[in-house]
Amino acid sequence: MSLRIIALAALVALAPLPALAELTRITDRATFLSTVQGRELSRLGVSLQVSPNGSIVGRALGRDVTGTWSWENGMFCRTLDAGDRQFARNCQVVSVEGSSIRFHADQGTGDIADFRIR
């Protein structure tokens, strides 16, 4: 029985994220802020708020998250600390569709993180 659970967990972990219908890339700071200001960005185990003053605050898997961000060359560039873990500066392509926002790391060539805008 434990093999079934392990196999199911592996399938879930490898399952692709559902495609967002019509992603629209955000290319400027003003549009980004109008999308996220005063809202919560959430996904499983993570809840973040991005402020116009360049700060990021929230929680991830029970740990406090803090960070800073700036808008550079049409991308969201951020640093993050979550508990004792530090995430180096990373510039990300941002796209939106309805109440979903996607951050595509490493200038659009790396990992993808989809969040719900609340």
PDB file of C-alpha atoms in Angstrom:
ATOM      1  CA  MET A   1       0.000   0.000   0.000  1.00  0.00           C
ATOM      2  CA  SER A   2       2.826   2.456   0.752  1.00  0.00           C
ATOM      3  CA  LEU A   3       4.130   1.908  -2.809  1.00  0.00           C
ATOM      4  CA  ARG A   4       0.801   3.131  -4.160  1.00  0.00           C
ATOM      5  CA  ILE A   5       1.011   6.273  -2.043  1.00  0.00           C
ATOM      6  CA  ILE A   6       4.576   6.918  -3.203  1.00  0.00           C
ATOM      7  CA  ALA A   7       3.582   6.385  -6.838  1.00  0.00           C
ATOM      8  CA  LEU A   8       0.593   8.716  -6.483  1.00  0.00           C
ATOM      9  CA  ALA A   9       2.747  11.379  -4.821  1.00  0.00           C
ATOM     10  CA  ALA A  10       5.280  11.114  -7.663  1.00  0.00           C
ATOM     11  CA  LEU A  11       2.541  11.511 -10.281  1.00  0.00           C
ATOM     12  CA  VAL A  12       1.140  14.574  -8.521  1.00  0.00           C
ATOM     13  CA  ALA A  13       4.596  16.128  -8.221  1.00  0.00           C
ATOM     14  CA  LEU A  14       5.301  15.582 -11.912  1.00  0.00           C
ATOM     15  CA  ALA A  15       1.903  16.708 -13.167  1.00  0.00           C
ATOM     16  CA  PRO A  16       2.135  19.897 -15.220  1.00  0.00           C
ATOM     17  CA  LEU A  17       0.459  23.025 -13.980  1.00  0.00           C
ATOM     18  CA  PRO A  18      -2.747  23.828 -15.828  1.00  0.00           C
ATOM     19  CA  ALA A  19      -2.126  26.221 -18.682  1.00  0.00           C
ATOM     20  CA  LEU A  20      -3.364  29.738 -18.231  1.00  0.00           C
ATOM     21  CA  ALA A  21      -5.654  30.659 -21.123  1.00  0.00           C
ATOM     22  CA  GLU A  22      -4.292  33.927 -22.503  1.00  0.00           C
ATOM     23  CA  LEU A  23      -1.253  35.137 -20.631  1.00  0.00           C
ATOM     24  CA  THR A  24      -0.483  38.815 -21.078  1.00  0.00           C
ATOM     25  CA  ARG A  25       3.043  39.872 -20.252  1.00  0.00           C
ATOM     26  CA  ILE A  26       3.396  42.824 -17.902  1.00  0.00           C
ATOM     27  CA  THR A  27       6.203  45.051 -19.143  1.00  0.00           C
ATOM     28  CA  ASP A  28       5.999  48.115 -16.893  1.00  0.00           C
ATOM     29  CA  ARG A  29       6.033  48.893 -13.192  1.00  0.00           C
ATOM     30  CA  ALA A  30       2.742  50.842 -13.210  1.00  0.00           C
ATOM     31  CA  THR A  31       0.776  47.939 -14.711  1.00  0.00           C
ATOM     32  CA  PHE A  32       2.423  45.497 -12.312  1.00  0.00           C
ATOM     33  CA  LEU A  33       1.506  47.652  -9.319  1.00  0.00           C
ATOM     34  CA  SER A  34      -2.076  48.134 -10.481  1.00  0.00           C
ATOM     35  CA  THR A  35      -2.334  44.336 -10.645  1.00  0.00           C
ATOM     36  CA  VAL A  36      -0.838  43.472  -7.228  1.00  0.00           C
ATOM     37  CA  GLN A  37      -1.078  46.563  -4.993  1.00  0.00           C
ATOM     38  CA  GLY A  38      -3.206  45.914  -1.907  1.00  0.00           C
ATOM     39  CA  ARG A  39      -3.772  42.314  -2.980  1.00  0.00           C
ATOM     40  CA  GLU A  40      -2.500  38.985  -1.739  1.00  0.00           C
ATOM     41  CA  LEU A  41      -0.601  36.622  -4.012  1.00  0.00           C
ATOM     42  CA  SER A  42      -1.209  33.059  -2.907  1.00  0.00           C
ATOM     43  CA  ARG A  43      -0.427  29.485  -3.859  1.00  0.00           C
ATOM     44  CA  LEU A  44      -0.257  26.281  -1.859  1.00  0.00           C
ATOM     45  CA  GLY A  45       1.539  27.121   1.389  1.00  0.00           C
ATOM     46  CA  VAL A  46       2.551  30.625   0.284  1.00  0.00           C
ATOM     47  CA  SER A  47       0.944  34.045   0.779  1.00  0.00           C
ATOM     48  CA  LEU A  48       2.743  37.255  -0.246  1.00  0.00           C
ATOM     49  CA  GLN A  49       2.110  40.970  -0.549  1.00  0.00           C
ATOM     50  CA  VAL A  50       4.183  43.189  -2.825  1.00  0.00           C
ATOM     51  CA  SER A  51       4.221  46.876  -1.837  1.00  0.00           C
ATOM     52  CA  PRO A  52       4.908  49.951  -3.980  1.00  0.00           C
ATOM     53  CA  ASN A  53       7.774  50.897  -1.633  1.00  0.00           C
ATOM     54  CA  GLY A  54       9.792  47.895  -2.837  1.00  0.00           C
ATOM     55  CA  SER A  55       9.057  45.493   0.003  1.00  0.00           C
ATOM     56  CA  ILE A  56       7.728  41.939  -0.035  1.00  0.00           C
ATOM     57  CA  VAL A  57       6.179  40.365   3.071  1.00  0.00           C
ATOM     58  CA  GLY A  58       4.282  37.192   3.751  1.00  0.00           C
ATOM     59  CA  ARG A  59       4.427  33.572   4.865  1.00  0.00           C
ATOM     60  CA  ALA A  60       5.679  30.413   3.175  1.00  0.00           C
ATOM     61  CA  LEU A  61       5.211  26.988   4.718  1.00  0.00           C
ATOM     62  CA  GLY A  62       4.894  28.490   8.204  1.00  0.00           C
ATOM     63  CA  ARG A  63       7.882  30.806   7.905  1.00  0.00           C
ATOM     64  CA  ASP A  64       7.940  34.582   7.634  1.00  0.00           C
ATOM     65  CA  VAL A  65       8.984  35.881   4.230  1.00  0.00           C
ATOM     66  CA  THR A  66      10.617  39.265   3.675  1.00  0.00           C
ATOM     67  CA  GLY A  67      12.257  40.714   0.629  1.00  0.00           C
ATOM     68  CA  THR A  68      12.776  43.609  -1.696  1.00  0.00           C
ATOM     69  CA  TRP A  69      11.882  44.175  -5.318  1.00  0.00           C
ATOM     70  CA  SER A  70      12.424  46.588  -8.174  1.00  0.00           C
ATOM     71  CA  TRP A  71      11.253  46.799 -11.783  1.00  0.00           C
ATOM     72  CA  GLU A  72      14.133  46.626 -14.277  1.00  0.00           C
ATOM     73  CA  ASN A  73      14.156  46.206 -18.060  1.00  0.00           C
ATOM     74  CA  GLY A  74      10.541  45.036 -18.119  1.00  0.00           C
ATOM     75  CA  MET A  75      11.024  42.477 -15.338  1.00  0.00           C
ATOM     76  CA  PHE A  76      10.321  41.984 -11.640  1.00  0.00           C
ATOM     77  CA  CYS A  77      13.665  41.652  -9.809  1.00  0.00           C
ATOM     78  CA  ARG A  78      13.549  40.409  -6.241  1.00  0.00           C
ATOM     79  CA  THR A  79      15.487  39.063  -3.281  1.00  0.00           C
ATOM     80  CA  LEU A  80      13.759  36.969  -0.599  1.00  0.00           C
ATOM     81  CA  ASP A  81      14.393  35.565   2.869  1.00  0.00           C
ATOM     82  CA  ALA A  82      12.140  32.790   4.180  1.00  0.00           C
ATOM     83  CA  GLY A  83      13.062  31.809   7.708  1.00  0.00           C
ATOM     84  CA  ASP A  84      16.749  30.904   7.562  1.00  0.00           C
ATOM     85  CA  ARG A  85      16.738  30.422   3.782  1.00  0.00           C
ATOM     86  CA  GLN A  86      17.904  33.213   1.480  1.00  0.00           C
ATOM     87  CA  PHE A  87      16.977  33.465  -2.189  1.00  0.00           C
ATOM     88  CA  ALA A  88      19.397  35.438  -4.326  1.00  0.00           C
ATOM     89  CA  ARG A  89      18.320  38.304  -6.548  1.00  0.00           C
ATOM     90  CA  ASN A  90      16.402  37.018  -9.542  1.00  0.00           C
ATOM     91  CA  CYS A  91      14.779  38.948 -12.392  1.00  0.00           C
ATOM     92  CA  GLN A  92      11.540  37.396 -13.605  1.00  0.00           C
ATOM     93  CA  VAL A  93       9.132  37.810 -16.495  1.00  0.00           C
ATOM     94  CA  VAL A  94       5.617  38.484 -15.181  1.00  0.00           C
ATOM     95  CA  SER A  95       2.398  37.557 -16.983  1.00  0.00           C
ATOM     96  CA  VAL A  96      -1.225  37.770 -15.927  1.00  0.00           C
ATOM     97  CA  GLU A  97      -4.508  36.186 -16.912  1.00  0.00           C
ATOM     98  CA  GLY A  98      -7.648  36.997 -14.949  1.00  0.00           C
ATOM     99  CA  SER A  99      -6.970  36.398 -11.259  1.00  0.00           C
ATOM    100  CA  SER A 100      -3.725  34.488 -11.904  1.00  0.00           C
ATOM    101  CA  ILE A 101      -0.212  35.879 -12.114  1.00  0.00           C
ATOM    102  CA  ARG A 102       2.854  33.990 -13.322  1.00  0.00           C
ATOM    103  CA  PHE A 103       6.469  34.673 -12.382  1.00  0.00           C
ATOM    104  CA  HIS A 104       8.963  33.072 -14.798  1.00  0.00           C
ATOM    105  CA  ALA A 105      12.400  33.061 -13.135  1.00  0.00           C
ATOM    106  CA  ASP A 106      15.816  33.666 -14.661  1.00  0.00           C
ATOM    107  CA  GLN A 107      14.591  36.308 -17.114  1.00  0.00           C
ATOM    108  CA  GLY A 108      11.946  33.945 -18.469  1.00  0.00           C
ATOM    109  CA  THR A 109      14.131  30.855 -18.861  1.00  0.00           C
ATOM    110  CA  GLY A 110      13.783  29.223 -15.428  1.00  0.00           C
ATOM    111  CA  ASP A 111      11.142  27.877 -13.094  1.00  0.00           C
ATOM    112  CA  ILE A 112       7.545  29.091 -13.207  1.00  0.00           C
ATOM    113  CA  ALA A 113       5.477  30.061 -10.160  1.00  0.00           C
ATOM    114  CA  ASP A 114       1.754  30.709 -10.618  1.00  0.00           C
ATOM    115  CA  PHE A 115      -0.129  32.628  -7.919  1.00  0.00           C
ATOM    116  CA  ARG A 116      -3.770  33.527  -7.415  1.00  0.00           C
ATOM    117  CA  ILE A 117      -4.426  37.258  -6.964  1.00  0.00           C
ATOM    118  CA  ARG A 118      -6.828  37.867  -4.071  1.00  0.00           C
TER     119      ARG A 118
END
